[in-house]
């Protein structure tokens, strides 16, 4: 590689039938794998530069060095957009000419060592000859525009502003329909004046060709005419087609003008539409710019600027609708009714907080938003934000881009047909950001009631009032929502359902719906409580009821099949637990009960997952060794630190636990969390880990009917945790009789369903000593955190005689 700054090594993008000039922005669709790899490599470069070069033969699919011209254009890679069909849309802007010195195959793309041709150009001194050449070129270009219908007249105005001869030549060459060989010839000519002179010759020749073709089309053919009864000559047919097309365009303009006049629009929107309509009337209907302007006018006219639906503000009716559609969810429904009550007193639904329903899948977040829309009589539109990475999907694309369209918010308003719908922004926690921007940042303006009355979509480019829209968002994971966006939301958490809730939902909503959907409405099908309990415990494991409905549907489908196969006309089916197992086969999940007997080194912890609460076993085994500790179970960093903190606490309490001072140097400990394929993290297993360690070291069994959750400090303090409701529900489902939880979480006990609280003894704890007294079987212990008379144990040589101690 030369040290000459004009010598560069660049990725190569071969083009079919396209020659890119400097000062020219071109949208391209790229499908070849090597070309896509070259684009990605160029985008990662600091200058984002790439060499675009035309192919000698456009049919060559995998071009090599002989298949490409030796002069190309160094361009800058702009936006890259991957399309659903696998191709890539990219905007490249030409910068400088470059001559290819040699090709370099850098898998998976082709590179080339090039020499910049324009870099050493001297400034052309001003002279009378140069000015005459500029005038001559502009006149030739203007004459070409008169005979060509492919170039908008607006291009002439931009050309008139260019003085530099090289840039003037490149700009005009980019708009004239030359053949590939002629365009490549102009690209190869580096001297600006020489290039401009050759361009004038080619433009004049192209203009003469187009004028001759036009005269031939208009010339009547001998022996033909209207009186002969034969087909009219080609020239007349073309003229008639053009006249008919002009009349059709004129009629469309008249209809468009009436729509603009009749449409209720804000003053700003009306003025903008009138300007765009005036511009459209002066355009050639076949030009690309006319299509862009027409599409823009259609979009502005399709929006419901001043059209609002009438609200039904009746809290009593809304409460009945919410109760009819959803079982439970008392807290979310109460908050929604409070919101509607305030709006009823105000007389209209105005500005207010944006509700964010957070909870595991299948608990009814989306259907709750639908019920809100039905309760207040508004249109409902759902926008899924899962996987959105482009800011333009929220704000839209600017009209300067090819194929630009408005964003999702404007699309939703068009679908709703009113300016005050209920818009559900679903899965707001699934958005992410990349080089195309941060869509969550674009939502800040949309969801902020203080500024969304003048929301501007990049495509529409007009202020749109979103203050009357009722936005509701949903998420599974609150931590995945950026804090700036959380600040604009009122968080309402939806916890998982208890087994009793699921039975009620199944009986009242899911079973009747699945019976109807599977064509059994004329057949007497009844599900017993035992059948629903079996489906819940043995075939589903979730916080919501989505899989429960699927399993009920599976039972109904099998009943429908057997009903049609039955020789006798059986009109009644009773589905009990045995019938469920016969129809669905072996249960998918074992009942996650706690251990049936007390065990040493095994503790019932509690965790919260994406599907609600779950029982988390902690196992500790020890063998003679030298103090090595092994952790298994696919643990995160926080949980690994919890194990270390628990071990440090045990070592600090060795005296009170009856352990030798150097006990940890005589054994190897293995801490394991079963179901090792499932990732686990978080600090709330701290006291469960501590209990398991103490049980293994002291050989005292852990009560099998006790579960616990809480973070532990080095001093043994038990710190608060999250998700207490879900954890206690999981403990109840597993048959646990007693749950130990941090005392600071007592404020969360009221959220736990009453039937669960009645079945489980909830014990708040502040220190690990309390946990150990409640969790371990101490009946046969000589001394344990009490005032002992002294005792001696001999187990793996790690215990020694302990003097009298004082309880802490």
mmCIF file of N, CA, C and O in Angstrom, residues 538-570:
data_model
loop_
_atom_site.group_PDB
_atom_site.id
_atom_site.type_symbol
_atom_site.label_atom_id
_atom_site.label_comp_id
_atom_site.label_asym_id
_atom_site.label_seq_id
_atom_site.Cartn_x
_atom_site.Cartn_y
_atom_site.Cartn_z
ATOM 1 N N UNK A 538 -50.971 -29.934 35.839
ATOM 2 C CA UNK A 538 -50.211 -30.945 35.119
ATOM 3 C C UNK A 538 -49.866 -30.591 33.689
ATOM 4 O O UNK A 538 -48.959 -31.215 33.109
ATOM 5 N N UNK A 539 -50.545 -29.628 33.077
ATOM 6 C CA UNK A 539 -50.320 -29.347 31.657
ATOM 7 C C UNK A 539 -49.915 -27.914 31.377
ATOM 8 O O UNK A 539 -49.644 -27.580 30.225
ATOM 9 N N UNK A 540 -49.914 -27.058 32.374
ATOM 10 C CA UNK A 540 -49.485 -25.672 32.180
ATOM 11 C C UNK A 540 -48.598 -25.264 33.344
ATOM 12 O O UNK A 540 -48.727 -25.775 34.450
ATOM 13 N N UNK A 541 -47.705 -24.360 33.058
ATOM 14 C CA UNK A 541 -46.895 -23.743 34.106
ATOM 15 C C UNK A 541 -46.669 -22.295 33.661
ATOM 16 O O UNK A 541 -45.773 -22.001 32.883
ATOM 17 N N UNK A 542 -47.483 -21.418 34.147
ATOM 18 C CA UNK A 542 -47.461 -20.032 33.681
ATOM 19 C C UNK A 542 -48.095 -19.140 34.724
ATOM 20 O O UNK A 542 -48.792 -19.598 35.632
ATOM 21 N N UNK A 543 -47.834 -17.828 34.581
ATOM 22 C CA UNK A 543 -48.473 -16.852 35.460
ATOM 23 C C UNK A 543 -49.849 -16.469 34.947
ATOM 24 O O UNK A 543 -50.738 -16.135 35.722
ATOM 25 N N UNK A 544 -50.038 -16.498 33.624
ATOM 26 C CA UNK A 544 -51.318 -16.128 33.026
ATOM 27 C C UNK A 544 -52.171 -17.341 32.726
ATOM 28 O O UNK A 544 -52.052 -18.390 33.369
ATOM 29 N N UNK A 545 -53.013 -17.193 31.703
ATOM 30 C CA UNK A 545 -53.941 -18.284 31.372
ATOM 31 C C UNK A 545 -53.915 -18.612 29.879
ATOM 32 O O UNK A 545 -54.807 -19.280 29.378
ATOM 33 N N UNK A 546 -52.899 -18.131 29.162
ATOM 34 C CA UNK A 546 -52.865 -18.358 27.720
ATOM 35 C C UNK A 546 -52.708 -19.835 27.386
ATOM 36 O O UNK A 546 -53.435 -20.385 26.551
ATOM 37 N N UNK A 547 -51.751 -20.495 28.046
ATOM 38 C CA UNK A 547 -51.577 -21.932 27.787
ATOM 39 C C UNK A 547 -52.742 -22.750 28.326
ATOM 40 O O UNK A 547 -53.081 -23.808 27.769
ATOM 41 N N UNK A 548 -53.365 -22.285 29.391
ATOM 42 C CA UNK A 548 -54.543 -22.985 29.910
ATOM 43 C C UNK A 548 -55.647 -22.997 28.862
ATOM 44 O O UNK A 548 -56.307 -24.023 28.645
ATOM 45 N N UNK A 549 -55.836 -21.871 28.194
ATOM 46 C CA UNK A 549 -56.858 -21.829 27.150
ATOM 47 C C UNK A 549 -56.494 -22.762 25.996
ATOM 48 O O UNK A 549 -57.367 -23.420 25.407
ATOM 49 N N UNK A 550 -55.203 -22.848 25.657
ATOM 50 C CA UNK A 550 -54.794 -23.756 24.589
ATOM 51 C C UNK A 550 -55.108 -25.209 24.964
ATOM 52 O O UNK A 550 -55.565 -25.991 24.119
ATOM 53 N N UNK A 551 -54.847 -25.575 26.217
ATOM 54 C CA UNK A 551 -55.097 -26.945 26.633
ATOM 55 C C UNK A 551 -56.591 -27.254 26.679
ATOM 56 O O UNK A 551 -57.026 -28.355 26.324
ATOM 57 N N UNK A 552 -57.383 -26.260 27.118
ATOM 58 C CA UNK A 552 -58.838 -26.456 27.083
ATOM 59 C C UNK A 552 -59.300 -26.628 25.642
ATOM 60 O O UNK A 552 -60.157 -27.481 25.332
ATOM 61 N N UNK A 553 -58.710 -25.821 24.730
ATOM 62 C CA UNK A 553 -59.045 -25.977 23.314
ATOM 63 C C UNK A 553 -58.646 -27.345 22.783
ATOM 64 O O UNK A 553 -59.359 -27.941 21.964
ATOM 65 N N UNK A 554 -57.488 -27.869 23.243
ATOM 66 C CA UNK A 554 -57.065 -29.204 22.794
ATOM 67 C C UNK A 554 -58.052 -30.275 23.256
ATOM 68 O O UNK A 554 -58.390 -31.197 22.498
ATOM 69 N N UNK A 555 -58.543 -30.163 24.488
ATOM 70 C CA UNK A 555 -59.545 -31.110 24.983
ATOM 71 C C UNK A 555 -60.808 -31.005 24.135
ATOM 72 O O UNK A 555 -61.398 -32.035 23.740
ATOM 73 N N UNK A 556 -61.238 -29.787 23.838
ATOM 74 C CA UNK A 556 -62.464 -29.604 23.052
ATOM 75 C C UNK A 556 -62.318 -30.177 21.649
ATOM 76 O O UNK A 556 -63.259 -30.769 21.103
ATOM 77 N N UNK A 557 -61.146 -30.029 21.038
ATOM 78 C CA UNK A 557 -60.942 -30.587 19.697
ATOM 79 C C UNK A 557 -61.035 -32.109 19.713
ATOM 80 O O UNK A 557 -61.614 -32.726 18.815
ATOM 81 N N UNK A 558 -60.445 -32.709 20.743
ATOM 82 C CA UNK A 558 -60.508 -34.173 20.821
ATOM 83 C C UNK A 558 -61.935 -34.642 21.105
ATOM 84 O O UNK A 558 -62.373 -35.681 20.591
ATOM 85 N N UNK A 559 -62.654 -33.881 21.927
ATOM 86 C CA UNK A 559 -64.065 -34.228 22.173
ATOM 87 C C UNK A 559 -64.860 -34.114 20.876
ATOM 88 O O UNK A 559 -65.709 -34.960 20.567
ATOM 89 N N UNK A 560 -64.589 -33.060 20.086
ATOM 90 C CA UNK A 560 -65.293 -32.887 18.812
ATOM 91 C C UNK A 560 -65.015 -34.053 17.876
ATOM 92 O O UNK A 560 -65.927 -34.566 17.197
ATOM 93 N N UNK A 561 -63.757 -34.506 17.835
ATOM 94 C CA UNK A 561 -63.413 -35.634 16.968
ATOM 95 C C UNK A 561 -64.125 -36.912 17.418
ATOM 96 O O UNK A 561 -64.715 -37.640 16.601
ATOM 97 N N UNK A 562 -64.085 -37.200 18.719
ATOM 98 C CA UNK A 562 -64.738 -38.414 19.218
ATOM 99 C C UNK A 562 -66.255 -38.324 19.092
ATOM 100 O O UNK A 562 -66.928 -39.347 18.895
ATOM 101 N N UNK A 563 -66.781 -37.107 19.218
ATOM 102 C CA UNK A 563 -68.232 -36.941 19.070
ATOM 103 C C UNK A 563 -68.691 -37.319 17.672
ATOM 104 O O UNK A 563 -69.742 -37.966 17.492
ATOM 105 N N UNK A 564 -67.910 -36.936 16.662
ATOM 106 C CA UNK A 564 -68.288 -37.265 15.287
ATOM 107 C C UNK A 564 -68.055 -38.727 14.962
ATOM 108 O O UNK A 564 -68.728 -39.305 14.099
ATOM 109 N N UNK A 565 -67.076 -39.350 15.644
ATOM 110 C CA UNK A 565 -66.804 -40.764 15.392
ATOM 111 C C UNK A 565 -67.759 -41.684 16.133
ATOM 112 O O UNK A 565 -67.888 -42.870 15.785
ATOM 113 N N UNK A 566 -68.420 -41.185 17.187
ATOM 114 C CA UNK A 566 -69.287 -42.038 18.009
ATOM 115 C C UNK A 566 -70.418 -42.605 17.170
ATOM 116 O O UNK A 566 -71.082 -41.887 16.425
ATOM 117 N N UNK A 567 -70.612 -43.901 17.308
ATOM 118 C CA UNK A 567 -71.698 -44.531 16.564
ATOM 119 C C UNK A 567 -73.054 -44.086 17.092
ATOM 120 O O UNK A 567 -74.002 -43.890 16.348
ATOM 121 N N UNK A 568 -73.154 -43.978 18.387
ATOM 122 C CA UNK A 568 -74.400 -43.492 18.966
ATOM 123 C C UNK A 568 -74.338 -41.965 19.045
ATOM 124 O O UNK A 568 -73.266 -41.372 19.139
ATOM 125 N N UNK A 569 -75.452 -41.351 18.991
ATOM 126 C CA UNK A 569 -75.521 -39.890 19.036
ATOM 127 C C UNK A 569 -75.358 -39.432 20.486
ATOM 128 O O UNK A 569 -76.329 -39.129 21.182
ATOM 129 N N UNK A 570 -74.137 -39.384 20.931
ATOM 130 C CA UNK A 570 -73.855 -38.991 22.305
ATOM 131 C C UNK A 570 -73.871 -37.474 22.392
ATOM 132 O O UNK A 570 -73.097 -36.789 21.743
#
